[in-house]
PDB file of C-alpha atoms in Angstrom:
ATOM      1  CA  UNK U 216      21.079  21.809 164.589  1.00  0.00           C
ATOM      2  CA  UNK U 217      20.231  23.392 161.534  1.00  0.00           C
ATOM      3  CA  UNK U 218      21.072  20.096 160.093  1.00  0.00           C
ATOM      4  CA  UNK U 219      18.558  17.937 161.942  1.00  0.00           C
ATOM      5  CA  UNK U 220      15.798  20.450 161.309  1.00  0.00           C
ATOM      6  CA  UNK U 221      17.043  20.048 157.513  1.00  0.00           C
ATOM      7  CA  UNK U 222      16.573  16.385 157.782  1.00  0.00           C
ATOM      8  CA  UNK U 223      13.322  16.532 159.503  1.00  0.00           C
ATOM      9  CA  UNK U 224      12.180  18.866 156.773  1.00  0.00           C
ATOM     10  CA  UNK U 225      13.205  16.250 154.088  1.00  0.00           C
ATOM     11  CA  UNK U 226      11.429  13.470 156.074  1.00  0.00           C
ATOM     12  CA  UNK U 227       8.067  15.478 156.211  1.00  0.00           C
ATOM     13  CA  UNK U 228       8.203  16.080 152.720  1.00  0.00           C
ATOM     14  CA  UNK U 229       8.668  12.657 151.646  1.00  0.00           C
ATOM     15  CA  UNK U 230       6.133  11.610 154.418  1.00  0.00           C
ATOM     16  CA  UNK U 231       3.756  13.964 152.490  1.00  0.00           C
ATOM     17  CA  UNK U 232       4.502  12.488 148.807  1.00  0.00           C
ATOM     18  CA  UNK U 233       3.604   8.874 150.259  1.00  0.00           C
ATOM     19  CA  UNK U 234       0.473   9.879 151.581  1.00  0.00           C
ATOM     20  CA  UNK U 235      -0.442  11.720 148.342  1.00  0.00           C
ATOM     21  CA  UNK U 236       0.621   9.049 146.099  1.00  0.00           C
ATOM     22  CA  UNK U 237      -0.494   6.151 148.684  1.00  0.00           C
ATOM     23  CA  UNK U 238      -4.086   8.197 148.711  1.00  0.00           C
ATOM     24  CA  UNK U 239      -4.028   8.310 145.035  1.00  0.00           C
ATOM     25  CA  UNK U 240      -3.178   4.365 144.363  1.00  0.00           C
ATOM     26  CA  UNK U 241      -5.870   3.379 146.509  1.00  0.00           C
ATOM     27  CA  UNK U 242      -8.553   5.545 144.964  1.00  0.00           C
ATOM     28  CA  UNK U 243      -7.666   5.129 141.376  1.00  0.00           C
ATOM     29  CA  UNK U 244      -9.449   2.445 138.860  1.00  0.00           C
ATOM     30  CA  UNK U 245     -12.064   2.456 141.877  1.00  0.00           C
ATOM     31  CA  UNK U 246     -15.528   0.954 140.152  1.00  0.00           C
ATOM     32  CA  UNK U 247     -16.623  -2.331 141.439  1.00  0.00           C
ATOM     33  CA  UNK U 248     -15.407  -3.957 138.006  1.00  0.00           C
ATOM     34  CA  UNK U 249     -11.872  -2.544 138.033  1.00  0.00           C
ATOM     35  CA  UNK U 250     -11.243  -3.449 141.765  1.00  0.00           C
ATOM     36  CA  UNK U 251     -12.797  -6.940 141.937  1.00  0.00           C
ATOM     37  CA  UNK U 252     -11.018  -7.677 138.732  1.00  0.00           C
ATOM     38  CA  UNK U 253      -7.817  -6.626 140.023  1.00  0.00           C
ATOM     39  CA  UNK U 254      -8.122  -8.508 143.549  1.00  0.00           C
ATOM     40  CA  UNK U 255      -8.576 -11.388 140.835  1.00  0.00           C
ATOM     41  CA  UNK U 256      -5.560 -10.608 138.918  1.00  0.00           C
ATOM     42  CA  UNK U 257      -3.788 -10.327 142.572  1.00  0.00           C
ATOM     43  CA  UNK U 258      -5.295 -13.826 143.556  1.00  0.00           C
ATOM     44  CA  UNK U 259      -4.306 -15.605 140.364  1.00  0.00           C
ATOM     45  CA  UNK U 260      -0.309 -13.933 140.726  1.00  0.00           C
ATOM     46  CA  UNK U 261      -0.257 -15.158 144.400  1.00  0.00           C
ATOM     47  CA  UNK U 262      -1.196 -18.649 144.089  1.00  0.00           C
ATOM     48  CA  UNK U 263       1.073 -19.115 140.784  1.00  0.00           C
ATOM     49  CA  UNK U 264       4.640 -19.759 142.219  1.00  0.00           C
ATOM     50  CA  UNK U 265       6.121 -16.455 141.571  1.00  0.00           C
ATOM     51  CA  UNK U 266       8.786 -16.782 144.677  1.00  0.00           C
ATOM     52  CA  UNK U 267       8.799 -13.397 146.217  1.00  0.00           C
ATOM     53  CA  UNK U 268       7.648 -11.271 143.415  1.00  0.00           C
ATOM     54  CA  UNK U 269       4.199 -11.307 142.850  1.00  0.00           C
ATOM     55  CA  UNK U 270       2.823  -8.452 144.538  1.00  0.00           C
ATOM     56  CA  UNK U 271       5.366  -6.389 142.581  1.00  0.00           C
ATOM     57  CA  UNK U 272       4.260  -8.449 139.682  1.00  0.00           C
ATOM     58  CA  UNK U 273       0.456  -8.076 140.394  1.00  0.00           C
ATOM     59  CA  UNK U 274       0.987  -4.308 140.836  1.00  0.00           C
ATOM     60  CA  UNK U 275       2.629  -3.929 137.510  1.00  0.00           C
ATOM     61  CA  UNK U 276       0.516  -5.525 135.724  1.00  0.00           C
ATOM     62  CA  UNK U 277      -2.986  -4.046 137.189  1.00  0.00           C
ATOM     63  CA  UNK U 278      -1.354  -0.796 136.416  1.00  0.00           C
ATOM     64  CA  UNK U 279      -0.747  -1.862 132.739  1.00  0.00           C
ATOM     65  CA  UNK U 280      -4.079  -3.277 132.577  1.00  0.00           C
ATOM     66  CA  UNK U 281      -5.850  -0.185 134.410  1.00  0.00           C
ATOM     67  CA  UNK U 282      -7.195  -2.320 137.051  1.00  0.00           C
ATOM     68  CA  UNK U 283      -6.807  -1.299 140.954  1.00  0.00           C
ATOM     69  CA  UNK U 284      -3.639  -1.394 141.701  1.00  0.00           C
ATOM     70  CA  UNK U 285      -4.130  -1.793 145.571  1.00  0.00           C
ATOM     71  CA  UNK U 286      -6.635  -4.542 144.915  1.00  0.00           C
ATOM     72  CA  UNK U 287      -4.260  -6.463 143.006  1.00  0.00           C
ATOM     73  CA  UNK U 288      -1.459  -6.231 145.906  1.00  0.00           C
ATOM     74  CA  UNK U 289      -4.054  -7.246 148.458  1.00  0.00           C
ATOM     75  CA  UNK U 290      -5.034  -9.993 146.334  1.00  0.00           C
ATOM     76  CA  UNK U 291      -1.600 -11.742 146.549  1.00  0.00           C
ATOM     77  CA  UNK U 292      -1.991 -11.996 150.247  1.00  0.00           C
ATOM     78  CA  UNK U 293      -4.174 -14.925 150.320  1.00  0.00           C
ATOM     79  CA  UNK U 294      -0.956 -16.774 149.711  1.00  0.00           C
ATOM     80  CA  UNK U 295       1.137 -16.292 152.277  1.00  0.00           C
ATOM     81  CA  UNK U 296       3.504 -18.707 154.569  1.00  0.00           C
ATOM     82  CA  UNK U 297      -0.223 -19.978 156.245  1.00  0.00           C
ATOM     83  CA  UNK U 298      -1.984 -21.046 153.255  1.00  0.00           C
ATOM     84  CA  UNK U 299       0.741 -21.882 150.743  1.00  0.00           C
ATOM     85  CA  UNK U 300       1.076 -25.346 151.671  1.00  0.00           C
ATOM     86  CA  UNK U 301      -2.902 -25.979 151.209  1.00  0.00           C
ATOM     87  CA  UNK U 302      -2.705 -24.470 147.946  1.00  0.00           C
ATOM     88  CA  UNK U 303       0.141 -26.097 146.714  1.00  0.00           C
ATOM     89  CA  UNK U 304      -1.479 -29.372 148.037  1.00  0.00           C
ATOM     90  CA  UNK U 305      -4.241 -28.893 146.213  1.00  0.00           C
ATOM     91  CA  UNK U 306      -2.660 -27.900 142.881  1.00  0.00           C
ATOM     92  CA  UNK U 307      -0.787 -31.395 142.919  1.00  0.00           C
ATOM     93  CA  UNK U 308      -3.804 -33.271 143.951  1.00  0.00           C
ATOM     94  CA  UNK U 309      -5.854 -31.340 141.286  1.00  0.00           C
ATOM     95  CA  UNK U 310      -3.170 -31.711 138.723  1.00  0.00           C
ATOM     96  CA  UNK U 311      -2.617 -35.458 139.104  1.00  0.00           C
ATOM     97  CA  UNK U 312      -7.001 -35.758 138.793  1.00  0.00           C
ATOM     98  CA  UNK U 313      -6.429 -33.701 135.285  1.00  0.00           C
ATOM     99  CA  UNK U 314      -3.798 -35.860 134.300  1.00  0.00           C
ATOM    100  CA  UNK U 315      -5.346 -39.302 135.077  1.00  0.00           C
ATOM    101  CA  UNK U 316      -2.721 -40.138 137.679  1.00  0.00           C
ATOM    102  CA  UNK U 317      -3.458 -41.913 140.997  1.00  0.00           C
ATOM    103  CA  UNK U 318      -0.188 -41.408 142.769  1.00  0.00           C
ATOM    104  CA  UNK U 319       0.117 -41.499 146.294  1.00  0.00           C
ATOM    105  CA  UNK U 320       1.882 -38.463 147.837  1.00  0.00           C
ATOM    106  CA  UNK U 321       4.661 -39.373 150.258  1.00  0.00           C
ATOM    107  CA  UNK U 322       5.791 -37.281 152.668  1.00  0.00           C
ATOM    108  CA  UNK U 323       9.706 -38.878 152.876  1.00  0.00           C
ATOM    109  CA  UNK U 324      10.483 -38.144 149.166  1.00  0.00           C
ATOM    110  CA  UNK U 325      13.179 -35.879 148.478  1.00  0.00           C
ATOM    111  CA  UNK U 326      12.762 -32.615 146.945  1.00  0.00           C
ATOM    112  CA  UNK U 327      14.006 -33.488 143.585  1.00  0.00           C
ATOM    113  CA  UNK U 328      12.323 -36.387 143.412  1.00  0.00           C
ATOM    114  CA  UNK U 329       9.159 -34.846 143.936  1.00  0.00           C
ATOM    115  CA  UNK U 330       9.608 -32.230 141.727  1.00  0.00           C
ATOM    116  CA  UNK U 331      10.087 -35.060 138.705  1.00  0.00           C
ATOM    117  CA  UNK U 332       7.494 -37.064 139.493  1.00  0.00           C
ATOM    118  CA  UNK U 333       4.462 -34.340 140.313  1.00  0.00           C
ATOM    119  CA  UNK U 334       6.685 -31.165 139.053  1.00  0.00           C
ATOM    120  CA  UNK U 335       4.217 -31.272 135.722  1.00  0.00           C
ATOM    121  CA  UNK U 336       0.999 -32.141 137.748  1.00  0.00           C
ATOM    122  CA  UNK U 337       1.875 -29.374 140.398  1.00  0.00           C
ATOM    123  CA  UNK U 338       1.995 -26.704 137.234  1.00  0.00           C
ATOM    124  CA  UNK U 339      -1.332 -28.392 135.661  1.00  0.00           C
ATOM    125  CA  UNK U 340      -3.082 -28.123 138.790  1.00  0.00           C
ATOM    126  CA  UNK U 341      -1.794 -24.880 140.081  1.00  0.00           C
ATOM    127  CA  UNK U 342      -3.037 -23.225 136.766  1.00  0.00           C
ATOM    128  CA  UNK U 343      -6.376 -24.770 136.887  1.00  0.00           C
ATOM    129  CA  UNK U 344      -6.626 -24.007 140.751  1.00  0.00           C
ATOM    130  CA  UNK U 345      -5.195 -20.154 140.136  1.00  0.00           C
ATOM    131  CA  UNK U 346      -7.980 -19.622 137.702  1.00  0.00           C
ATOM    132  CA  UNK U 347     -10.737 -20.909 139.959  1.00  0.00           C
ATOM    133  CA  UNK U 348      -9.519 -19.286 142.728  1.00  0.00           C
ATOM    134  CA  UNK U 349      -9.189 -16.075 140.958  1.00  0.00           C
ATOM    135  CA  UNK U 350     -12.516 -16.051 139.263  1.00  0.00           C
ATOM    136  CA  UNK U 351     -14.150 -17.091 142.658  1.00  0.00           C
ATOM    137  CA  UNK U 352     -12.390 -14.129 144.484  1.00  0.00           C
ATOM    138  CA  UNK U 353     -13.240 -11.654 141.232  1.00  0.00           C
ATOM    139  CA  UNK U 354     -17.077 -12.726 141.601  1.00  0.00           C
ATOM    140  CA  UNK U 355     -17.389 -12.243 145.583  1.00  0.00           C
ATOM    141  CA  UNK U 356     -15.740  -8.652 145.407  1.00  0.00           C
ATOM    142  CA  UNK U 357     -17.620  -7.913 142.294  1.00  0.00           C
ATOM    143  CA  UNK U 358     -20.997  -8.641 144.318  1.00  0.00           C
ATOM    144  CA  UNK U 359     -19.518  -7.347 147.542  1.00  0.00           C
ATOM    145  CA  UNK U 360     -18.671  -4.071 145.759  1.00  0.00           C
ATOM    146  CA  UNK U 361     -21.749  -3.440 143.019  1.00  0.00           C
ATOM    147  CA  UNK U 362     -24.160  -4.449 146.246  1.00  0.00           C
ATOM    148  CA  UNK U 363     -22.406  -1.692 148.836  1.00  0.00           C
ATOM    149  CA  UNK U 364     -22.315   1.190 146.356  1.00  0.00           C
ATOM    150  CA  UNK U 365     -25.978   0.277 145.288  1.00  0.00           C
ATOM    151  CA  UNK U 366     -28.217   3.229 146.379  1.00  0.00           C
ATOM    152  CA  UNK U 367     -30.721   1.636 149.269  1.00  0.00           C
ATOM    153  CA  UNK U 368     -34.284   1.516 148.349  1.00  0.00           C
ATOM    154  CA  UNK U 369     -35.177   1.909 152.027  1.00  0.00           C
ATOM    155  CA  UNK U 370     -32.660   5.259 151.621  1.00  0.00           C
ATOM    156  CA  UNK U 371     -34.872   7.167 149.592  1.00  0.00           C
TER     157      UNK U 371
END
């Protein structure tokens, strides 16, 4: 019986520690600029193929740059199993346009053939699309947070 109480005590201490640190992460660097920059960083890292390390990578980079780490992790969630095919298709098409190629992507090609023919176009297009998407997300988040935190003239 005493062992059960000891486990419950440790669990409650762990739960309290997680809650305190989670609140600290959510509130750190919470200015509109740092929060929107963290979101933009997360959106960029999420779109660039980071293969399952996007959220931890965004969390670490945001912490190193003094940006809001929670917003950076939320930004990586723009890329998910539903949006990834669209983002990667847009990236490949954009890359083909940037490189001046007018190839048509066919569905029946093998993966190795697709990587060989469209790999460079995907990487170029993905970098351009990720930058544009991140800047757009950052600006929209900044505008939203700035006007939300600004005092309203009717409240005076």
